[in-house]
mmCIF file of C-alpha atoms and ligand atoms in Angstrom:
data_model
loop_
_atom_site.group_PDB
_atom_site.id
_atom_site.type_symbol
_atom_site.label_atom_id
_atom_site.label_comp_id
_atom_site.label_asym_id
_atom_site.label_seq_id
_atom_site.Cartn_x
_atom_site.Cartn_y
_atom_site.Cartn_z
ATOM 1 C CA GLY K 1 16.878 -122.163 67.601
ATOM 2 C CA PHE K 2 19.277 -123.438 70.090
ATOM 3 C CA SER K 3 22.999 -124.146 69.864
ATOM 4 C CA LEU K 4 24.427 -127.368 71.028
ATOM 5 C CA PRO K 5 27.019 -127.184 73.808
ATOM 6 C CA ALA K 6 30.608 -127.450 72.410
ATOM 7 C CA MET K 7 31.890 -131.014 72.622
ATOM 8 C CA ALA K 8 34.688 -131.358 74.837
ATOM 9 C CA PRO K 9 37.921 -132.445 73.241
ATOM 10 C CA PRO K 10 39.403 -135.847 74.033
ATOM 11 C CA PRO K 11 41.331 -135.904 77.038
ATOM 12 C CA SER K 12 44.730 -135.896 75.230
ATOM 13 C CA GLU K 13 43.859 -132.814 73.528
ATOM 14 C CA GLN K 14 42.409 -130.811 76.450
ATOM 15 C CA PRO K 15 44.524 -127.818 77.319
ATOM 16 C CA ASP K 16 46.161 -128.409 80.615
ATOM 17 C CA SER K 17 47.070 -125.968 83.152
ATOM 18 C CA ALA K 18 50.086 -125.039 81.195
ATOM 19 C CA ALA K 19 47.858 -122.829 78.972
ATOM 20 C CA ALA K 20 47.353 -120.802 82.256
ATOM 21 C CA ALA K 21 51.006 -120.167 82.626
ATOM 22 C CA GLY K 22 52.800 -117.102 81.626
ATOM 23 C CA ALA K 23 53.225 -116.454 77.971
ATOM 24 C CA GLY K 24 56.062 -118.177 76.345
ATOM 25 C CA ALA K 25 56.417 -120.639 79.455
ATOM 26 C CA ILE K 26 57.470 -124.115 78.683
ATOM 27 C CA SER K 27 54.302 -126.300 78.408
ATOM 28 C CA ARG K 28 55.058 -129.712 76.844
ATOM 29 C CA VAL K 29 57.883 -131.774 77.897
ATOM 30 C CA LEU K 30 58.621 -134.997 76.151
ATOM 31 C CA ILE K 31 60.808 -137.415 78.140
ATOM 32 C CA VAL K 32 62.656 -140.080 76.165
ATOM 33 C CA MET K 33 63.922 -143.141 78.016
ATOM 34 C CA ALA K 34 65.160 -146.385 76.888
ATOM 35 C CA MET K 35 64.499 -148.848 79.780
ATOM 36 C CA GLU K 36 61.360 -149.624 81.859
ATOM 37 C CA THR K 37 63.340 -150.062 84.778
ATOM 38 C CA GLU K 38 64.605 -146.485 84.332
ATOM 39 C CA ALA K 39 61.352 -144.913 83.577
ATOM 40 C CA MET K 40 58.930 -146.497 86.319
ATOM 41 C CA PRO K 41 60.088 -144.425 89.322
ATOM 42 C CA LEU K 42 59.130 -141.277 87.200
ATOM 43 C CA VAL K 43 55.961 -142.936 85.898
ATOM 44 C CA ASN K 44 54.917 -143.632 89.629
ATOM 45 C CA ARG K 45 56.156 -140.323 91.034
ATOM 46 C CA PHE K 46 53.924 -138.255 88.517
ATOM 47 C CA ASN K 47 51.109 -140.851 88.435
ATOM 48 C CA LEU K 48 51.713 -141.024 84.567
ATOM 49 C CA VAL K 49 49.084 -143.150 82.814
ATOM 50 C CA GLU K 50 49.746 -145.285 79.813
ATOM 51 C CA ALA K 51 48.061 -143.998 76.654
ATOM 52 C CA PRO K 52 45.496 -146.526 75.605
ATOM 53 C CA ALA K 53 45.727 -148.022 72.202
ATOM 54 C CA ARG K 54 42.921 -145.867 70.635
ATOM 55 C CA GLU K 55 45.031 -142.781 71.487
ATOM 56 C CA SER K 56 48.277 -144.140 70.115
ATOM 57 C CA ILE K 57 50.368 -141.814 68.183
ATOM 58 C CA PHE K 58 52.540 -144.591 67.104
ATOM 59 C CA PRO K 59 52.337 -147.226 64.143
ATOM 60 C CA LYS K 60 50.334 -150.323 65.025
ATOM 61 C CA GLY K 61 53.346 -152.763 64.680
ATOM 62 C CA ALA K 62 55.665 -150.602 66.913
ATOM 63 C CA SER K 63 56.272 -151.632 70.516
ATOM 64 C CA TRP K 64 56.751 -147.946 71.493
ATOM 65 C CA THR K 65 54.887 -146.913 74.585
ATOM 66 C CA ARG K 66 53.850 -143.562 75.862
ATOM 67 C CA TYR K 67 52.786 -142.453 79.437
ATOM 68 C CA TYR K 68 51.392 -139.074 80.050
ATOM 69 C CA GLY K 69 50.307 -136.725 82.832
ATOM 70 C CA GLY K 70 50.684 -133.400 84.440
ATOM 71 C CA HIS K 71 52.947 -131.831 86.991
ATOM 72 C CA LYS K 72 52.604 -128.260 87.961
ATOM 73 C CA ASP K 73 52.448 -126.096 84.813
ATOM 74 C CA LEU K 74 53.795 -128.916 82.534
ATOM 75 C CA HIS K 75 52.248 -131.510 80.402
ATOM 76 C CA ILE K 76 54.533 -134.542 80.403
ATOM 77 C CA ASP K 77 54.708 -137.213 77.807
ATOM 78 C CA LEU K 78 57.211 -140.191 78.714
ATOM 79 C CA VAL K 79 57.994 -142.379 75.807
ATOM 80 C CA MET K 80 60.057 -145.502 75.508
ATOM 81 C CA PRO K 81 60.788 -147.842 72.604
ATOM 82 C CA GLY K 82 59.216 -150.747 74.625
ATOM 83 C CA LYS K 83 60.007 -154.394 74.438
ATOM 84 C CA ASP K 84 61.584 -156.091 71.359
ATOM 85 C CA ALA K 85 58.884 -158.114 69.607
ATOM 86 C CA VAL K 86 61.128 -161.026 69.278
ATOM 87 C CA PHE K 87 63.324 -161.202 72.493
ATOM 88 C CA GLY K 88 61.044 -159.294 74.929
ATOM 89 C CA VAL K 89 63.827 -157.056 76.295
ATOM 90 C CA ASP K 90 63.843 -153.227 76.335
ATOM 91 C CA SER K 91 64.745 -151.931 72.766
ATOM 92 C CA VAL K 92 67.871 -149.945 73.790
ATOM 93 C CA GLY K 93 70.214 -148.285 71.411
ATOM 94 C CA THR K 94 70.323 -145.577 68.781
ATOM 95 C CA VAL K 95 67.755 -147.052 66.055
ATOM 96 C CA SER K 96 64.745 -147.414 68.141
ATOM 97 C CA ALA K 97 65.560 -144.161 70.286
ATOM 98 C CA SER K 98 65.672 -142.052 67.000
ATOM 99 C CA LEU K 99 62.549 -143.513 65.712
ATOM 100 C CA VAL K 100 60.431 -143.221 68.834
ATOM 101 C CA THR K 101 61.826 -139.651 69.339
ATOM 102 C CA TYR K 102 60.969 -138.684 65.598
ATOM 103 C CA ALA K 103 57.245 -140.078 66.000
ATOM 104 C CA SER K 104 56.868 -138.354 69.330
ATOM 105 C CA VAL K 105 58.021 -134.973 68.378
ATOM 106 C CA GLU K 106 56.033 -135.060 65.145
ATOM 107 C CA ALA K 107 52.873 -135.864 67.046
ATOM 108 C CA LEU K 108 53.259 -134.129 70.354
ATOM 109 C CA LYS K 109 55.161 -130.939 69.254
ATOM 110 C CA PRO K 110 56.977 -130.649 72.633
ATOM 111 C CA ASP K 111 58.773 -127.396 73.896
ATOM 112 C CA LEU K 112 61.500 -129.407 75.320
ATOM 113 C CA ILE K 113 62.961 -132.754 75.109
ATOM 114 C CA ILE K 114 64.570 -134.572 78.071
ATOM 115 C CA ASN K 115 66.533 -137.736 77.393
ATOM 116 C CA ALA K 116 67.077 -139.434 80.767
ATOM 117 C CA GLY K 117 68.890 -142.625 81.409
ATOM 118 C CA THR K 118 71.850 -144.300 82.700
ATOM 119 C CA ALA K 119 75.305 -144.204 81.491
ATOM 120 C CA GLY K 120 78.898 -145.524 81.963
ATOM 121 C CA GLY K 121 81.205 -142.914 83.385
ATOM 122 C CA PHE K 122 85.031 -142.381 83.202
ATOM 123 C CA LYS K 123 86.603 -142.056 86.491
ATOM 124 C CA ALA K 124 89.716 -140.441 84.842
ATOM 125 C CA LYS K 125 87.307 -137.658 83.777
ATOM 126 C CA GLY K 126 85.768 -137.397 87.303
ATOM 127 C CA ALA K 127 82.767 -139.725 87.062
ATOM 128 C CA SER K 128 81.616 -141.792 90.089
ATOM 129 C CA VAL K 129 78.716 -144.384 90.244
ATOM 130 C CA GLY K 130 75.683 -142.475 91.267
ATOM 131 C CA ASP K 131 76.620 -138.925 89.712
ATOM 132 C CA VAL K 132 73.998 -137.347 87.572
ATOM 133 C CA PHE K 133 75.369 -135.459 84.477
ATOM 134 C CA ILE K 134 73.966 -132.991 82.023
ATOM 135 C CA ALA K 135 75.703 -133.531 78.792
ATOM 136 C CA SER K 136 77.129 -130.331 77.333
ATOM 137 C CA ASP K 137 77.975 -132.189 73.914
ATOM 138 C CA VAL K 138 76.958 -135.408 72.290
ATOM 139 C CA ALA K 139 78.895 -137.507 69.673
ATOM 140 C CA PHE K 140 78.926 -141.155 68.288
ATOM 141 C CA HIS K 141 81.923 -143.419 68.932
ATOM 142 C CA ASP K 142 81.013 -146.411 66.729
ATOM 143 C CA ARG K 143 80.435 -144.765 63.429
ATOM 144 C CA ARG K 144 84.032 -144.967 61.797
ATOM 145 C CA ILE K 145 84.065 -143.812 58.249
ATOM 146 C CA PRO K 146 87.676 -143.140 57.506
ATOM 147 C CA ILE K 147 87.080 -140.911 54.362
ATOM 148 C CA PRO K 148 87.399 -137.161 54.687
ATOM 149 C CA VAL K 149 84.248 -135.436 55.815
ATOM 150 C CA PHE K 150 82.423 -138.629 56.256
ATOM 151 C CA ASP K 151 84.706 -139.188 59.152
ATOM 152 C CA MET K 152 83.231 -136.099 60.930
ATOM 153 C CA TYR K 153 79.767 -136.810 59.777
ATOM 154 C CA GLY K 154 80.088 -140.355 61.544
ATOM 155 C CA VAL K 155 81.072 -138.695 64.837
ATOM 156 C CA GLY K 156 78.380 -136.313 64.477
ATOM 157 C CA ALA K 157 79.443 -134.089 67.330
ATOM 158 C CA ARG K 158 77.344 -131.388 68.369
ATOM 159 C CA LYS K 159 76.814 -129.119 71.294
ATOM 160 C CA THR K 160 73.347 -129.636 73.249
ATOM 161 C CA PHE K 161 71.075 -126.991 74.171
ATOM 162 C CA ALA K 162 72.917 -124.841 76.989
ATOM 163 C CA ALA K 163 70.944 -124.803 80.211
ATOM 164 C CA PRO K 164 73.224 -122.962 82.398
ATOM 165 C CA ASN K 165 70.710 -122.130 84.957
ATOM 166 C CA ILE K 166 69.701 -125.804 85.538
ATOM 167 C CA LEU K 167 73.504 -126.697 85.645
ATOM 168 C CA LYS K 168 74.259 -123.992 88.402
ATOM 169 C CA GLU K 169 70.900 -124.055 90.453
ATOM 170 C CA LEU K 170 70.457 -127.834 90.503
ATOM 171 C CA ASN K 171 74.285 -128.769 90.993
ATOM 172 C CA PHE K 172 74.451 -131.225 88.257
ATOM 173 C CA LYS K 173 77.885 -132.211 86.928
ATOM 174 C CA ALA K 174 78.542 -131.250 83.226
ATOM 175 C CA GLY K 175 80.403 -133.387 80.863
ATOM 176 C CA LYS K 176 80.526 -134.629 77.257
ATOM 177 C CA LEU K 177 78.536 -137.543 76.272
ATOM 178 C CA SER K 178 79.508 -140.280 73.814
ATOM 179 C CA THR K 179 76.818 -142.767 72.231
ATOM 180 C CA GLY K 180 77.221 -146.126 70.634
ATOM 181 C CA ASP K 181 75.244 -149.227 70.250
ATOM 182 C CA SER K 182 77.240 -151.404 72.449
ATOM 183 C CA LEU K 183 77.259 -151.767 76.059
ATOM 184 C CA ASP K 184 80.957 -152.908 76.232
ATOM 185 C CA MET K 185 83.918 -150.924 74.828
ATOM 186 C CA CYS K 186 86.353 -152.312 72.226
ATOM 187 C CA PRO K 187 89.650 -150.523 71.679
ATOM 188 C CA GLN K 188 88.457 -148.558 68.622
ATOM 189 C CA ASP K 189 85.480 -147.190 70.433
ATOM 190 C CA GLU K 190 87.690 -146.280 73.359
ATOM 191 C CA GLU K 191 89.858 -144.331 71.150
ATOM 192 C CA MET K 192 86.926 -142.359 69.635
ATOM 193 C CA ILE K 193 85.521 -141.806 73.101
ATOM 194 C CA VAL K 194 88.808 -140.385 74.162
ATOM 195 C CA SER K 195 88.938 -138.381 70.970
ATOM 196 C CA ASN K 196 85.285 -137.084 71.826
ATOM 197 C CA ASP K 197 86.558 -136.016 75.096
ATOM 198 C CA ALA K 198 83.619 -137.937 76.772
ATOM 199 C CA THR K 199 82.970 -138.333 80.720
ATOM 200 C CA ILE K 200 79.934 -140.469 80.121
ATOM 201 C CA LYS K 201 78.981 -143.108 77.584
ATOM 202 C CA ASP K 202 75.432 -144.206 76.643
ATOM 203 C CA MET K 203 73.549 -145.815 73.922
ATOM 204 C CA GLU K 204 70.989 -143.281 72.917
ATOM 205 C CA GLY K 205 72.023 -139.652 73.672
ATOM 206 C CA ALA K 206 73.454 -138.655 70.363
ATOM 207 C CA ALA K 207 70.573 -140.278 68.305
ATOM 208 C CA VAL K 208 67.996 -138.246 70.273
ATOM 209 C CA ALA K 209 70.110 -135.183 69.603
ATOM 210 C CA TYR K 210 70.171 -135.772 65.974
ATOM 211 C CA VAL K 211 66.342 -135.951 65.934
ATOM 212 C CA ALA K 212 65.985 -132.938 68.178
ATOM 213 C CA ASP K 213 67.987 -130.932 65.840
ATOM 214 C CA ILE K 214 65.857 -131.981 62.875
ATOM 215 C CA PHE K 215 62.980 -130.505 64.690
ATOM 216 C CA SER K 216 65.028 -127.331 66.197
ATOM 217 C CA THR K 217 63.476 -128.725 69.496
ATOM 218 C CA PRO K 218 65.837 -127.834 72.575
ATOM 219 C CA ALA K 219 66.883 -131.254 74.224
ATOM 220 C CA ILE K 220 68.605 -131.931 77.455
ATOM 221 C CA PHE K 221 70.346 -135.106 78.477
ATOM 222 C CA VAL K 222 70.197 -136.140 82.113
ATOM 223 C CA LYS K 223 72.347 -139.247 82.570
ATOM 224 C CA ALA K 224 73.064 -141.114 85.812
ATOM 225 C CA VAL K 225 76.238 -143.166 86.217
ATOM 226 C CA THR K 226 75.728 -146.981 86.934
ATOM 227 C CA ASP K 227 79.113 -148.226 86.092
ATOM 228 C CA ILE K 228 82.805 -146.988 85.662
ATOM 229 C CA VAL K 229 84.117 -147.941 82.226
ATOM 230 C CA ASP K 230 87.713 -147.369 83.248
ATOM 231 C CA GLY K 231 87.525 -149.237 86.598
ATOM 232 C CA ASP K 232 87.994 -152.959 87.276
ATOM 233 C CA LYS K 233 84.645 -154.293 87.571
ATOM 234 C CA PRO K 234 82.986 -155.980 84.520
ATOM 235 C CA THR K 235 80.506 -153.519 82.954
ATOM 236 C CA PRO K 236 77.391 -155.775 82.612
ATOM 237 C CA GLU K 237 77.763 -156.898 86.279
ATOM 238 C CA GLU K 238 78.319 -153.422 87.694
ATOM 239 C CA PHE K 239 75.507 -151.969 85.410
ATOM 240 C CA LEU K 240 72.857 -154.468 86.643
ATOM 241 C CA ASN K 241 74.010 -154.400 90.292
ATOM 242 C CA ASN K 242 73.620 -150.538 90.449
ATOM 243 C CA LEU K 243 70.678 -150.182 88.126
ATOM 244 C CA ILE K 244 67.920 -149.854 90.786
ATOM 245 C CA SER K 245 69.804 -147.489 93.160
ATOM 246 C CA VAL K 246 70.936 -145.160 90.344
ATOM 247 C CA THR K 247 67.670 -145.323 88.764
ATOM 248 C CA ALA K 248 66.216 -143.884 92.023
ATOM 249 C CA ARG K 249 68.738 -141.000 91.812
ATOM 250 C CA LEU K 250 67.843 -140.370 88.208
ATOM 251 C CA GLU K 251 64.238 -139.986 89.227
ATOM 252 C CA VAL K 252 65.045 -137.471 91.840
ATOM 253 C CA SER K 253 67.208 -135.468 89.333
ATOM 254 C CA VAL K 254 64.677 -135.521 86.633
ATOM 255 C CA THR K 255 62.004 -134.356 89.146
ATOM 256 C CA LYS K 256 64.223 -131.425 89.995
ATOM 257 C CA VAL K 257 64.589 -130.502 86.547
ATOM 258 C CA LEU K 258 60.762 -130.670 86.043
ATOM 259 C CA ASP K 259 60.283 -128.670 89.121
ATOM 260 C CA PHE K 260 62.716 -125.970 87.807
ATOM 261 C CA ILE K 261 61.393 -125.621 84.302
ATOM 262 C CA SER K 262 57.804 -125.451 85.339
ATOM 263 C CA GLY K 263 56.671 -121.874 84.777
ATOM 264 C CA LYS K 264 59.882 -120.940 83.040
ATOM 265 C CA ARG K 265 60.684 -120.065 79.318
ATOM 266 C CA ILE K 266 63.316 -121.911 77.279
ATOM 267 C CA SER K 267 65.328 -118.826 77.539
ATOM 268 C CA ASP K 268 65.376 -118.993 81.347
ATOM 269 C CA LEU K 269 66.988 -122.401 81.374
HETATM 270 N N1 ADE I 301 74.428 -147.405 80.135
HETATM 271 C C1 ADE I 301 74.821 -147.704 81.326
HETATM 272 N N2 ADE I 301 76.122 -148.023 81.423
HETATM 273 C C2 ADE I 301 76.611 -147.957 80.136
HETATM 274 C C3 ADE I 301 77.789 -148.161 79.385
HETATM 275 N N3 ADE I 301 78.824 -148.542 80.190
HETATM 276 N N4 ADE I 301 77.897 -148.108 78.086
HETATM 277 C C4 ADE I 301 76.881 -147.617 77.450
HETATM 278 N N5 ADE I 301 75.528 -147.406 77.853
HETATM 279 C C5 ADE I 301 75.468 -147.400 79.391
#
């Protein structure tokens, strides 16, 4: 008799070079991003390819997208909530961020999550346009539930996975991140943001952190400042004017993080 040669697993299941890296080394990284404009520089830098429909890990009706590829010892999956089915714009905000993160972590079992994106910064707390921060803490600022204990649940403050060596060696700024579903800031949000001691403000971070904690998957939050919330320019204008240039900086920063973590263990970060 003879034996058939083993069939090669489909490309998405083939062990990549990460399997050859040292024991315990980080192998699979999940990058979660909200906007296509923010993600494209990274997709191009690492020649990530869009997962074909037949390989989709997402429900049929979802607009969520996944790009994947390799870099050094890492397998990279970059996921986005994609375009809203009705309005055709990026599905920014906490609802879609948490869902796409949930589905991705469940299917891909990453060793590490990187939530990368843009944020508003507070100059009173030391932020300038173009700065790239790693968030030490995340919390919500638009979940006001003035009933004892529910109030704290609403804020949902949590420490992020501490990556002291990334902070130190790559010279990022560190600050607390506050998340809400609005780009602008009403007085009540402002009060909560101050109480959250936040330096930066985004629309996804705390939602990604919530899901990461469910899976006990370490997550780091890389946020590049497009606009100064306590400045004198209108936020939508300042955000759109700086989006392209700041996104280029974000790509450089995420690339540095990926270079740093390749071949390392979680405990080395
Ligand atoms: N992303 C970029 N700028 C932002 C801001 N000011 N608020 C929330 N998310 C942002």
